[in-house]
Coordinates of C-alpha atoms in Angstrom, one line a residue:
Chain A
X260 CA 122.1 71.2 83.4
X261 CA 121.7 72.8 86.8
X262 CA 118.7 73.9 89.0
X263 CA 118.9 77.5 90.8
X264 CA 116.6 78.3 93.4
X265 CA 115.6 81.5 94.1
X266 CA 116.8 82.9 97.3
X267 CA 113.7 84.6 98.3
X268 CA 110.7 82.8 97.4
X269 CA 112.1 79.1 97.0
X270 CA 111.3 78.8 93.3
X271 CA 113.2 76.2 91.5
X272 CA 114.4 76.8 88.4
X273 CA 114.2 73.6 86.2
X274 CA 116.1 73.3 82.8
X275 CA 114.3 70.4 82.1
X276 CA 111.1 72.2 82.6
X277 CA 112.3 75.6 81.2
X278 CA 109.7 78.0 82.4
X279 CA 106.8 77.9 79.4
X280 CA 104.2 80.6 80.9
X281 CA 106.8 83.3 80.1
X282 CA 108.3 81.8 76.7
X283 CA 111.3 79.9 78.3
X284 CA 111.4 76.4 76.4
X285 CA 112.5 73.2 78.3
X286 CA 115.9 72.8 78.0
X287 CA 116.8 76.0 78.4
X288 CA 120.1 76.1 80.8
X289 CA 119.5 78.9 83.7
X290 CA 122.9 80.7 82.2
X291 CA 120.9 80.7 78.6
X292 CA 118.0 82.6 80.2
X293 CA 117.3 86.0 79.0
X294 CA 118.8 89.1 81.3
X295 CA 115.1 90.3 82.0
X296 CA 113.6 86.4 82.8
X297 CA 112.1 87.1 86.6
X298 CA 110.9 84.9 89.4
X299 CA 107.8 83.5 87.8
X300 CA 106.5 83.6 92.1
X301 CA 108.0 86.5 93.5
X302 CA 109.8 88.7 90.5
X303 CA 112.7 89.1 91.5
X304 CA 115.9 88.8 88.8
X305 CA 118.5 86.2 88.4
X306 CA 120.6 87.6 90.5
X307 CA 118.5 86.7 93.5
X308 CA 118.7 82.8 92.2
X309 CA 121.3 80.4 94.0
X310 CA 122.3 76.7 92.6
X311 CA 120.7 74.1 94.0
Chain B
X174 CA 77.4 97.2 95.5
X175 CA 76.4 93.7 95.3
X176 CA 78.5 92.4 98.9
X177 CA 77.5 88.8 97.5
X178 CA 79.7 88.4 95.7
X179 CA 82.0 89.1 97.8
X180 CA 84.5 86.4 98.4
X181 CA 83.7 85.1 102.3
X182 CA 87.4 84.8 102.9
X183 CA 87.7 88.8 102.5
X184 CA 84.7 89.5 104.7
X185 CA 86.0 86.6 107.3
X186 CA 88.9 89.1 108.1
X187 CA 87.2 92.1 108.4
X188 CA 86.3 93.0 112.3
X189 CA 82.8 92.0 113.5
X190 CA 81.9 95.8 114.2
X191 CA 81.8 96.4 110.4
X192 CA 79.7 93.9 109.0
X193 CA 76.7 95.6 109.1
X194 CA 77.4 99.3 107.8
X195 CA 76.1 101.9 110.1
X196 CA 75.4 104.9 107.8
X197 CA 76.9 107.3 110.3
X198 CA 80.0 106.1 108.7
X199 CA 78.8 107.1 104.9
X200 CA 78.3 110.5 106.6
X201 CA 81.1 110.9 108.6
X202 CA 82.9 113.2 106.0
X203 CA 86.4 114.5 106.6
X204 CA 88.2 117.2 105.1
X205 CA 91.2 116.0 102.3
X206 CA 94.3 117.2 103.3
X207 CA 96.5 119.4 100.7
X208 CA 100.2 118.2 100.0
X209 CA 101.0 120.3 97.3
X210 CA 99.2 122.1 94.3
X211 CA 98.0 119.1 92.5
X212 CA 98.2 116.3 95.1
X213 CA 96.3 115.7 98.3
X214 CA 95.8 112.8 101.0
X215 CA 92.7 111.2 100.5
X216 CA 93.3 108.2 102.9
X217 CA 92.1 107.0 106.2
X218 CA 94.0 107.4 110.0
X219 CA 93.2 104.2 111.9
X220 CA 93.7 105.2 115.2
X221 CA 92.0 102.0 116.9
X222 CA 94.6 99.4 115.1
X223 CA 96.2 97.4 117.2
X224 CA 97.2 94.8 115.3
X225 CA 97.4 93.8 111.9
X226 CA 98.2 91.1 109.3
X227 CA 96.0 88.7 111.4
X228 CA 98.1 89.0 114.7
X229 CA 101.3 89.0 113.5
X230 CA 102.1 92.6 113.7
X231 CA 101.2 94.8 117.0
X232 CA 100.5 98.4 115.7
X233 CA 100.5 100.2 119.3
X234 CA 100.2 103.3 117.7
X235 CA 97.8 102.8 115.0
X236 CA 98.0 103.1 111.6
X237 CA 96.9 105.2 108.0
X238 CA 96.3 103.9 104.7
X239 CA 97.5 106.5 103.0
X240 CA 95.8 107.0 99.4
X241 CA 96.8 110.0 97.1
X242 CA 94.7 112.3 94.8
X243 CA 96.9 113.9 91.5
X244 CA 94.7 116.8 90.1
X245 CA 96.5 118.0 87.1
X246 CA 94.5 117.7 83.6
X247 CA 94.0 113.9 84.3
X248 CA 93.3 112.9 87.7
X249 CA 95.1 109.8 89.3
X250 CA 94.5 108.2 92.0
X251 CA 97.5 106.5 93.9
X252 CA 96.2 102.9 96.1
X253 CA 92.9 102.5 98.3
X254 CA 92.3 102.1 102.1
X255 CA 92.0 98.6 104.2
X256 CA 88.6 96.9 103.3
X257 CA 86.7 97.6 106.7
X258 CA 86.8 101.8 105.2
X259 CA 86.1 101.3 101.7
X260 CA 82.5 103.1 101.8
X261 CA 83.6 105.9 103.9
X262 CA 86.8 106.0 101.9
X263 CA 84.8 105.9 98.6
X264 CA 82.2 108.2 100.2
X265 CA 84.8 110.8 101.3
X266 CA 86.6 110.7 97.9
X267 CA 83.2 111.6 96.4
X268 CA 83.1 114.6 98.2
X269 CA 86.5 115.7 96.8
X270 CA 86.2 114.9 93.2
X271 CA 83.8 113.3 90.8
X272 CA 84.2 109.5 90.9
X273 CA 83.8 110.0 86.9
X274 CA 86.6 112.5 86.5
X275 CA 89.2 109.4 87.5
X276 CA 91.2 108.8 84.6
X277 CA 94.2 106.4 86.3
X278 CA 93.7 104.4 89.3
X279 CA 97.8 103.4 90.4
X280 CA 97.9 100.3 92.6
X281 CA 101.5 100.0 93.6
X282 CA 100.8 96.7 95.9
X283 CA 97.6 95.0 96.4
X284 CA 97.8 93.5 99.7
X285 CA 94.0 94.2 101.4
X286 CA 94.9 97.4 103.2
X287 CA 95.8 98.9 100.1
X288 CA 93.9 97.4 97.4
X289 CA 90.4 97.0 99.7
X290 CA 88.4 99.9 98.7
X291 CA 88.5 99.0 95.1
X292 CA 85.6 96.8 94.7
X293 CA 83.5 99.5 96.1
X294 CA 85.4 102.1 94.0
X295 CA 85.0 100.3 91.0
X296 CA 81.5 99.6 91.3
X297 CA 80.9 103.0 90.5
X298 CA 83.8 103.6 87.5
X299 CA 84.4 100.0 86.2
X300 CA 86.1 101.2 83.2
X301 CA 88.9 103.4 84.7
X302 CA 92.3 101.8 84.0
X303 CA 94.5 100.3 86.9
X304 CA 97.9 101.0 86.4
X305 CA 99.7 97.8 88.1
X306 CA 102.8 95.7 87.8
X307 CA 102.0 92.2 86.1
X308 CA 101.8 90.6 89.3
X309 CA 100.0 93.4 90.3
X310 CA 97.2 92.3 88.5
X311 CA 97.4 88.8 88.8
X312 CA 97.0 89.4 92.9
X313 CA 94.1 91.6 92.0
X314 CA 92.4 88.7 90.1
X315 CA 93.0 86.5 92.9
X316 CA 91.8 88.6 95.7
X317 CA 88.6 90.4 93.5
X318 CA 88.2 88.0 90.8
X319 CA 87.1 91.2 88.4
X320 CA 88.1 91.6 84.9
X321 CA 88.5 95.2 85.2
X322 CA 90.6 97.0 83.0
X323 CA 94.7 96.2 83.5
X324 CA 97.3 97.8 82.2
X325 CA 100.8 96.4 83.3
X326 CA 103.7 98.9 83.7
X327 CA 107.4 98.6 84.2
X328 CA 110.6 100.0 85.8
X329 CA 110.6 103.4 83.4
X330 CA 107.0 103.4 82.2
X331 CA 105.6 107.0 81.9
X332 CA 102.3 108.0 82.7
X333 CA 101.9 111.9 81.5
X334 CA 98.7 114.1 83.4
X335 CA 99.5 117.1 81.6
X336 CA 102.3 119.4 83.3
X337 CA 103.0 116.1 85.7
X338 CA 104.5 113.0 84.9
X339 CA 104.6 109.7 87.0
X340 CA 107.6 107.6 86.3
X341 CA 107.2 103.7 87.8
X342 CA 109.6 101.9 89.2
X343 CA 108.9 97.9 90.0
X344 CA 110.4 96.8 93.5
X345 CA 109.5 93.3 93.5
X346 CA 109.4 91.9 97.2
X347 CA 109.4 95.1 98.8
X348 CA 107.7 93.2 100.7
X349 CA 105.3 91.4 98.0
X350 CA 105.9 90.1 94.6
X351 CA 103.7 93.1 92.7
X352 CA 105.2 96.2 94.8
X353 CA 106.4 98.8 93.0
X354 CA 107.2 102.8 93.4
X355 CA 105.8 106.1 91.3
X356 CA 107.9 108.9 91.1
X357 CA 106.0 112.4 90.2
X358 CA 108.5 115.0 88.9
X359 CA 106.5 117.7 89.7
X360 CA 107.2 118.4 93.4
X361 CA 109.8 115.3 93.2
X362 CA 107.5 113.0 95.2
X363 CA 108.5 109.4 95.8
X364 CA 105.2 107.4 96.4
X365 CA 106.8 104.4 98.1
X366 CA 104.2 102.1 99.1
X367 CA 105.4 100.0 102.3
X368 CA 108.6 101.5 101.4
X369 CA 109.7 103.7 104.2
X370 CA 106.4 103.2 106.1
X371 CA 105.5 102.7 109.6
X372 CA 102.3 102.3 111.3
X373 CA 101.8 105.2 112.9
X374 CA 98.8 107.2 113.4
X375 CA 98.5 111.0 113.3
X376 CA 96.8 114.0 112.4
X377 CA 99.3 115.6 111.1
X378 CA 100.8 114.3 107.5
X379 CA 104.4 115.3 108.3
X380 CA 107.0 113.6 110.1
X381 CA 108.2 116.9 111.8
X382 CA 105.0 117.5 113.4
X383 CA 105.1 114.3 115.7
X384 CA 107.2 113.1 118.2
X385 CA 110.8 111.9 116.7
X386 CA 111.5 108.8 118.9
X387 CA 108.1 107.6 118.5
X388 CA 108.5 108.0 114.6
X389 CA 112.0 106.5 114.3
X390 CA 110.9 103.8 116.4
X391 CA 107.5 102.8 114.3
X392 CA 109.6 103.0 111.3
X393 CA 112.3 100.6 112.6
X394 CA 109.9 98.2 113.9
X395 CA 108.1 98.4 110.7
X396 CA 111.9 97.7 108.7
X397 CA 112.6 95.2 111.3
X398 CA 109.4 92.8 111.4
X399 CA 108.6 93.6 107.6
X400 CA 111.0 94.1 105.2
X401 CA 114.2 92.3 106.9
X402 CA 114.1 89.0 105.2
X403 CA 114.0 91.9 101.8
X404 CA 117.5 93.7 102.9
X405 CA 118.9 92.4 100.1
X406 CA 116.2 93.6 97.6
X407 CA 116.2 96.7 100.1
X408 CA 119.8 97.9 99.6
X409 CA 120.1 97.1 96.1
X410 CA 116.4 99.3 95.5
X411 CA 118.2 102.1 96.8
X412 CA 121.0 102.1 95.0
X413 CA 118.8 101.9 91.8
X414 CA 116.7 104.7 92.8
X415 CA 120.1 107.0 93.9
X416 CA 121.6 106.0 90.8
X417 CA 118.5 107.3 88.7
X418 CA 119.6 111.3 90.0
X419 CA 115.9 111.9 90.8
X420 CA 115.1 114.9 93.1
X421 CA 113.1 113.9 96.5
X422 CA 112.0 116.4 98.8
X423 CA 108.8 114.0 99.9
X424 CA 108.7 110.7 100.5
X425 CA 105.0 109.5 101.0
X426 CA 104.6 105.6 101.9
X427 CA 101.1 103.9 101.9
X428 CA 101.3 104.0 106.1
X429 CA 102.2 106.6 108.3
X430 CA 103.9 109.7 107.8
X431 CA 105.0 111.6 105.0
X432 CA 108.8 112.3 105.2
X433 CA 109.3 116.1 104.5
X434 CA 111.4 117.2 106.6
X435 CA 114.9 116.0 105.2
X436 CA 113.6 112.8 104.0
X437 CA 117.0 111.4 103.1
X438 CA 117.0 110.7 107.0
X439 CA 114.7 107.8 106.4
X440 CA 116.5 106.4 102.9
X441 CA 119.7 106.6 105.2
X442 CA 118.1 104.3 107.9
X443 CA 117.4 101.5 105.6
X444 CA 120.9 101.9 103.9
X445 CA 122.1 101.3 107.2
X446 CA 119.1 98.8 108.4
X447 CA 119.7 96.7 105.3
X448 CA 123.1 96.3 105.7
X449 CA 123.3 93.6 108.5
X450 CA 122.1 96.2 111.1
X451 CA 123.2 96.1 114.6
X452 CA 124.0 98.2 117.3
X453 CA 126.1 97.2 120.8
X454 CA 123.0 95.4 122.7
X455 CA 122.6 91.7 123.1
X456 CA 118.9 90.8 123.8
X457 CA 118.0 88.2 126.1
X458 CA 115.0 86.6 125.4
X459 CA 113.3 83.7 127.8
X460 CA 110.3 82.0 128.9
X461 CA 109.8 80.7 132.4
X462 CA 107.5 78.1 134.0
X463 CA 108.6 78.6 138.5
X464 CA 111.5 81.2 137.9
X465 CA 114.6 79.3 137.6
X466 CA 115.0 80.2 133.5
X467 CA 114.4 83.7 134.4
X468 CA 116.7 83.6 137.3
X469 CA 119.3 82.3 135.0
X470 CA 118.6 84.9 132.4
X471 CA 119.2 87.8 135.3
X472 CA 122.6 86.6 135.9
X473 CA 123.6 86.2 132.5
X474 CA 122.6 89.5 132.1
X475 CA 124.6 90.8 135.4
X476 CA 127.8 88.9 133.8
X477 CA 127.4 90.9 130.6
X478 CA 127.2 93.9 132.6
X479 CA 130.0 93.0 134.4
X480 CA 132.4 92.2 131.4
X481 CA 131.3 95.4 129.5
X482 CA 129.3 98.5 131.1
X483 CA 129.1 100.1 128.0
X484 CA 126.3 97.2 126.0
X485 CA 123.2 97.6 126.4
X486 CA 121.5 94.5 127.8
X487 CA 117.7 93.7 127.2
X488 CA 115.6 91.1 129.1
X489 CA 112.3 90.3 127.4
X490 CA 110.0 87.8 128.5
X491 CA 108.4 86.1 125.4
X492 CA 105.0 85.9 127.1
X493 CA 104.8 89.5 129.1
X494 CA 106.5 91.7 126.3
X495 CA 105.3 92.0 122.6
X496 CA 106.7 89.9 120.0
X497 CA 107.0 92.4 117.7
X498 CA 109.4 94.7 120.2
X499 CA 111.1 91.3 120.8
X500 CA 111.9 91.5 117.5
X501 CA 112.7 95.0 117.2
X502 CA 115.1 94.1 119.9
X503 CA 116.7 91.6 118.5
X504 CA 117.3 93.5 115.3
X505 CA 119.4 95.6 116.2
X506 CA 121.4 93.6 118.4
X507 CA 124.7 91.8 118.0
X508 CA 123.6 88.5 120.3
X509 CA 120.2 87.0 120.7
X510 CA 120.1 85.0 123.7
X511 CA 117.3 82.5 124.2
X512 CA 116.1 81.0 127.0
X513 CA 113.3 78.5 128.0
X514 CA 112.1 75.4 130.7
X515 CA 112.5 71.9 129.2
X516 CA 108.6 71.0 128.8
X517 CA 107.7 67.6 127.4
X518 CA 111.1 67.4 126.1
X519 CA 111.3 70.4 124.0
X520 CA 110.8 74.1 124.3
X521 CA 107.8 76.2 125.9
X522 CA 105.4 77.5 122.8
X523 CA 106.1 80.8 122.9
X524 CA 109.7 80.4 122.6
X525 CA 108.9 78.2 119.2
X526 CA 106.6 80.9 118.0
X527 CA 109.2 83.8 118.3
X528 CA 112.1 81.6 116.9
X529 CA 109.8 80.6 113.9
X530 CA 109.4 84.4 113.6
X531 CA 113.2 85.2 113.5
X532 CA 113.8 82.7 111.5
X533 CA 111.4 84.1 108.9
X534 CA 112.8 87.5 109.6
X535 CA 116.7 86.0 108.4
X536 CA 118.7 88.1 110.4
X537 CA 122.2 89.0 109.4
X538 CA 125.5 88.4 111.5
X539 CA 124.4 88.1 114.3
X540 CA 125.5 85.7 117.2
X541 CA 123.1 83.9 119.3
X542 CA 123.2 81.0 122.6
X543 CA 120.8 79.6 124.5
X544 CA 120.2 78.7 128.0
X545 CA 117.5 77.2 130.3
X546 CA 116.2 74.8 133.2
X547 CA 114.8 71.7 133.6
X548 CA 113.6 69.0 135.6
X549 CA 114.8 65.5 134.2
X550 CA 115.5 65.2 130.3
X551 CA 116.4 68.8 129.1
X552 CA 116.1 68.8 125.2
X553 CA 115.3 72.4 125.2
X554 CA 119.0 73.9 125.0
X555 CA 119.8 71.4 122.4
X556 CA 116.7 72.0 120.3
X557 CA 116.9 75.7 120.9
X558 CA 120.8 75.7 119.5
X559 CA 119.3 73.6 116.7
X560 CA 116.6 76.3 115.8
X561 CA 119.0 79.1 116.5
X562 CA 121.1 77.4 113.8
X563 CA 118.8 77.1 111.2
X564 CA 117.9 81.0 112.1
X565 CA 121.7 81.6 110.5
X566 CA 123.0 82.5 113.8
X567 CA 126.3 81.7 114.7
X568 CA 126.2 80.1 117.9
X569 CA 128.8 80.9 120.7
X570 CA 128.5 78.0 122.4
X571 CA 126.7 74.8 123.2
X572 CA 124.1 76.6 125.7
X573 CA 124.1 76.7 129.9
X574 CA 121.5 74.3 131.6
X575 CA 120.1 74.3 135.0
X576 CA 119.0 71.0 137.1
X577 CA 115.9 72.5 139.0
X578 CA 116.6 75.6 140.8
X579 CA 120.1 77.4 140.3
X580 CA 121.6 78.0 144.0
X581 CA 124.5 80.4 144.2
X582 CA 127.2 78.1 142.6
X583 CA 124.8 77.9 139.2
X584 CA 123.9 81.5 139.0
X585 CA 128.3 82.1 139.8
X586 CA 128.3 80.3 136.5
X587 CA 125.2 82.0 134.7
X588 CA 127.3 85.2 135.4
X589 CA 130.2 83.5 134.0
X590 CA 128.4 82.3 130.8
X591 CA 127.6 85.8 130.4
X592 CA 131.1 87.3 130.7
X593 CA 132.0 84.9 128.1
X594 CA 129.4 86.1 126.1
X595 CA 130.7 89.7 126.2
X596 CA 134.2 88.2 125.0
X597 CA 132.9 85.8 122.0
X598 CA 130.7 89.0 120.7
X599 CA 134.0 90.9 120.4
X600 CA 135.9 88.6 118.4
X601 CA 135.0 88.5 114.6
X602 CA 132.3 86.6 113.0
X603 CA 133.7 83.9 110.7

């Protein structure tokens, strides 16, 4: 599964990690994230986030 | 209030003169200043501002921290005032209204110049609720470390005051991650927190009651050194809030003026700002040490001239004119050309200070050489072209160097480098 990055804060999105503060198990591919699943740093939406 | 526990970092930026209170200031009372019906200004003009975020912004005209009063049958209160007011803001509120009567406190971004006057404020009404985004309030806890009381809002959440209602709209990274916007139906006011601001100071609340090119100016620097590396964010804001059909006839930002007078003016700017902004200008930007990189720089601005009379040319020295107008500059330009010395093989400082900046700033589209003298090794073209690069310039070429002093035949070719200039600008970015 794929990293994304996000475009304006840097955050990488991890599959492996998932994102467990806001309910995102690991393993979770970034494509499988829910529409409304922010930036945990900055906030902004998936479609900030670039592949890695 | 207890101002031990305070945390050191926030009293380490506030100026020396207002460590120790003088209580002319808990007396210096000033009158509110009316809106409309049910809101007023309640915030603080800072005429003596000149500069801000540490030294990374030059505020030659001051600045306001706008806060806002809502009197309908709840009372709200829209963001504080930088830390150094926050007992003459708190003081002068009192005045207005009873601290008690507060039934919302709305912090739409919590950065100190907004958020500062809360500690004092809520040392006298801990319990009031703060309306804030999520991040909102995690940035509160890390600035205050209080465990007031939070209640997180979203894009659509309602707050009713009786025949009023505030609508909220989040605008992540415009410019931090907690900002967000409050819409109040009645009087279709768009509270837009850094949004549309500038720092500006004035008297007068509106932006017809001041002089226009200073205005437009203030509000592109602010755009331009400030919410640039957002244009994304910006555009796409806009286009959510157009697409909501909401009425605005004011538009009243946390610095600055309010926008009354036709404030789609100001919305049109930054559709136009955030879409890789640029105007017929090529900036030329240096640094000299004995005159040679400057003499090169006047003759590659003559050449421009020469090729095209209609583009507006603008030589800056990095170390005599403001960074922040630098960057202005260099916004709405199509070419950024930089120029510095070779000094202990690399570039002077101030030249790596305001490419560091640009860089940060991630300017659109926009085409960029470099140029510059030396004395033996001359890395500084090179390392320039490098920096320029990671900047996400295209560069036009591979840079024009000097041995020592240019004589005629070298400044014949710095006119010729800037010719060329004029031709690669015209032909389309790949």
């Amino acid at each position: 599964m794929e990293k994304y990055v996000c475009d304006v804060c840097g955050y990488e999105y991890n599959p492996a990690v998932g994102d467990p503060d806001n309910g995102i198990a690991p393993g979770t591919a970034f494509a499988d994230l829910p529409e409304d699943w922010v930036c945990p740093l900055c906030g902004v939406g998936k479609d900030e986030f670039s592949r890695a | 209030m207890n101002r031990g526990i305070f945390p050191p970092e926030l009293h380490n930026c506030m100026p020396k003169k207002f460590n120790f209170v003088n209580p002319i200031i808990y007396t210096c009372i000033y009158m509110i200043k009316q809106i409309t019906e049910k809101v007023s200004w309640v915030g603080k003009v800072d005429w003596e501002l000149v500069r801000f975020h540490g030294d990374e912004y030059s505020t030659h005209k001051g600045s306001s921290y706008n806060s806002y009063l809502i009197r309908d049958e709840k009372v709200a209160l829209i963001d504080t005032v930088w830390l150094p007011y926050d007992r003459e803001f708190v003081s002068n509120l009192k005045q207005n209204v009873n601290l008690h009567d507060i039934d919302y406190i709305i912090m739409q971004h919590n950065e100190i110049d907004h958020s500062g006057a809360l500690m004092e404020l809520l040392d006298e009404i801990p319990d009031t609720p703060i309306y804030c985004t999520k991040k909102g309030e995690q940035i509160i806890r890390g600035h205050y470390h209080k465990d007031w009381n939070f209640v997180n809002v979203k894009t659509g959440d309602q707050l009713c005051l009786g025949q009023s209602t505030l609508t909220f709209i989040e605008a992540p990274m415009l410019h931090w991650p907690d900002t967000m916007f409050t819409y109040m139906d009645e009087g279709h006011i768009l509270f837009s927190n850094d949004g549309f601001g500038q720092h500006f100071a004035s008297e007068s609340l509106y932006n017809s009651d001041v002089n226009q090119e200073e205005l437009m100016y203030e509000a592109e620097k602010y755009y331009a050194n400030i919410l640039c590396p957002f244009s994304q964010m910006v555009s796409r804001k806009i286009q959510q809030i157009l697409s909501m059909n909401l009425p605005i006839d004011l538009i009243c930002p946390s610095h600055g003026i309010i926008w009354k007078d036709n404030p789609s003016q100001i919305v049109e700017k930054y559709v136009a700002w955030s879409d890789a902004y640029q105007e017929n200008q090529i900036t030329i930007v240096y640094d000299t040490m004995w005159q040679s990189t400057r003499l090169m720089a006047q003759a590659i601005a003559d050449g421009i001239r020469e090729a095209d009379s209609e583009i507006k040319v603008k030589l800056m020295n990095i170390t005599h004119d403001d960074k922040n107008d630098v960057l202005t500059e260099c916004f709405h330009s199509s070419a950024v050309l930089v120029g510095s010395p070779t000094i202990n093989n690399g570039y002077s400082f101030a030249i790596a200070g305001i490419l560091e900046m640009m860089q940060g700033l991630k300017f659109k589209k926009k085409k960029a050489a470099s140029f510059g003298s030396y004395g033996w090794s001359g890395e500084a073209v090179k390392k320039i072209n490098a920096h320029l690069e990671n900047c996400g310039f295209e560069l036009l070429n591979d840079g024009m160097t000097c041995l020592w002093v240019p004589e005629a035949d070298t400044l014949d070719k710095c006119r010729e480098f800037g010719r060329n200039i004029v031709e690669s600008i015209h032909s389309p970015i790949n």
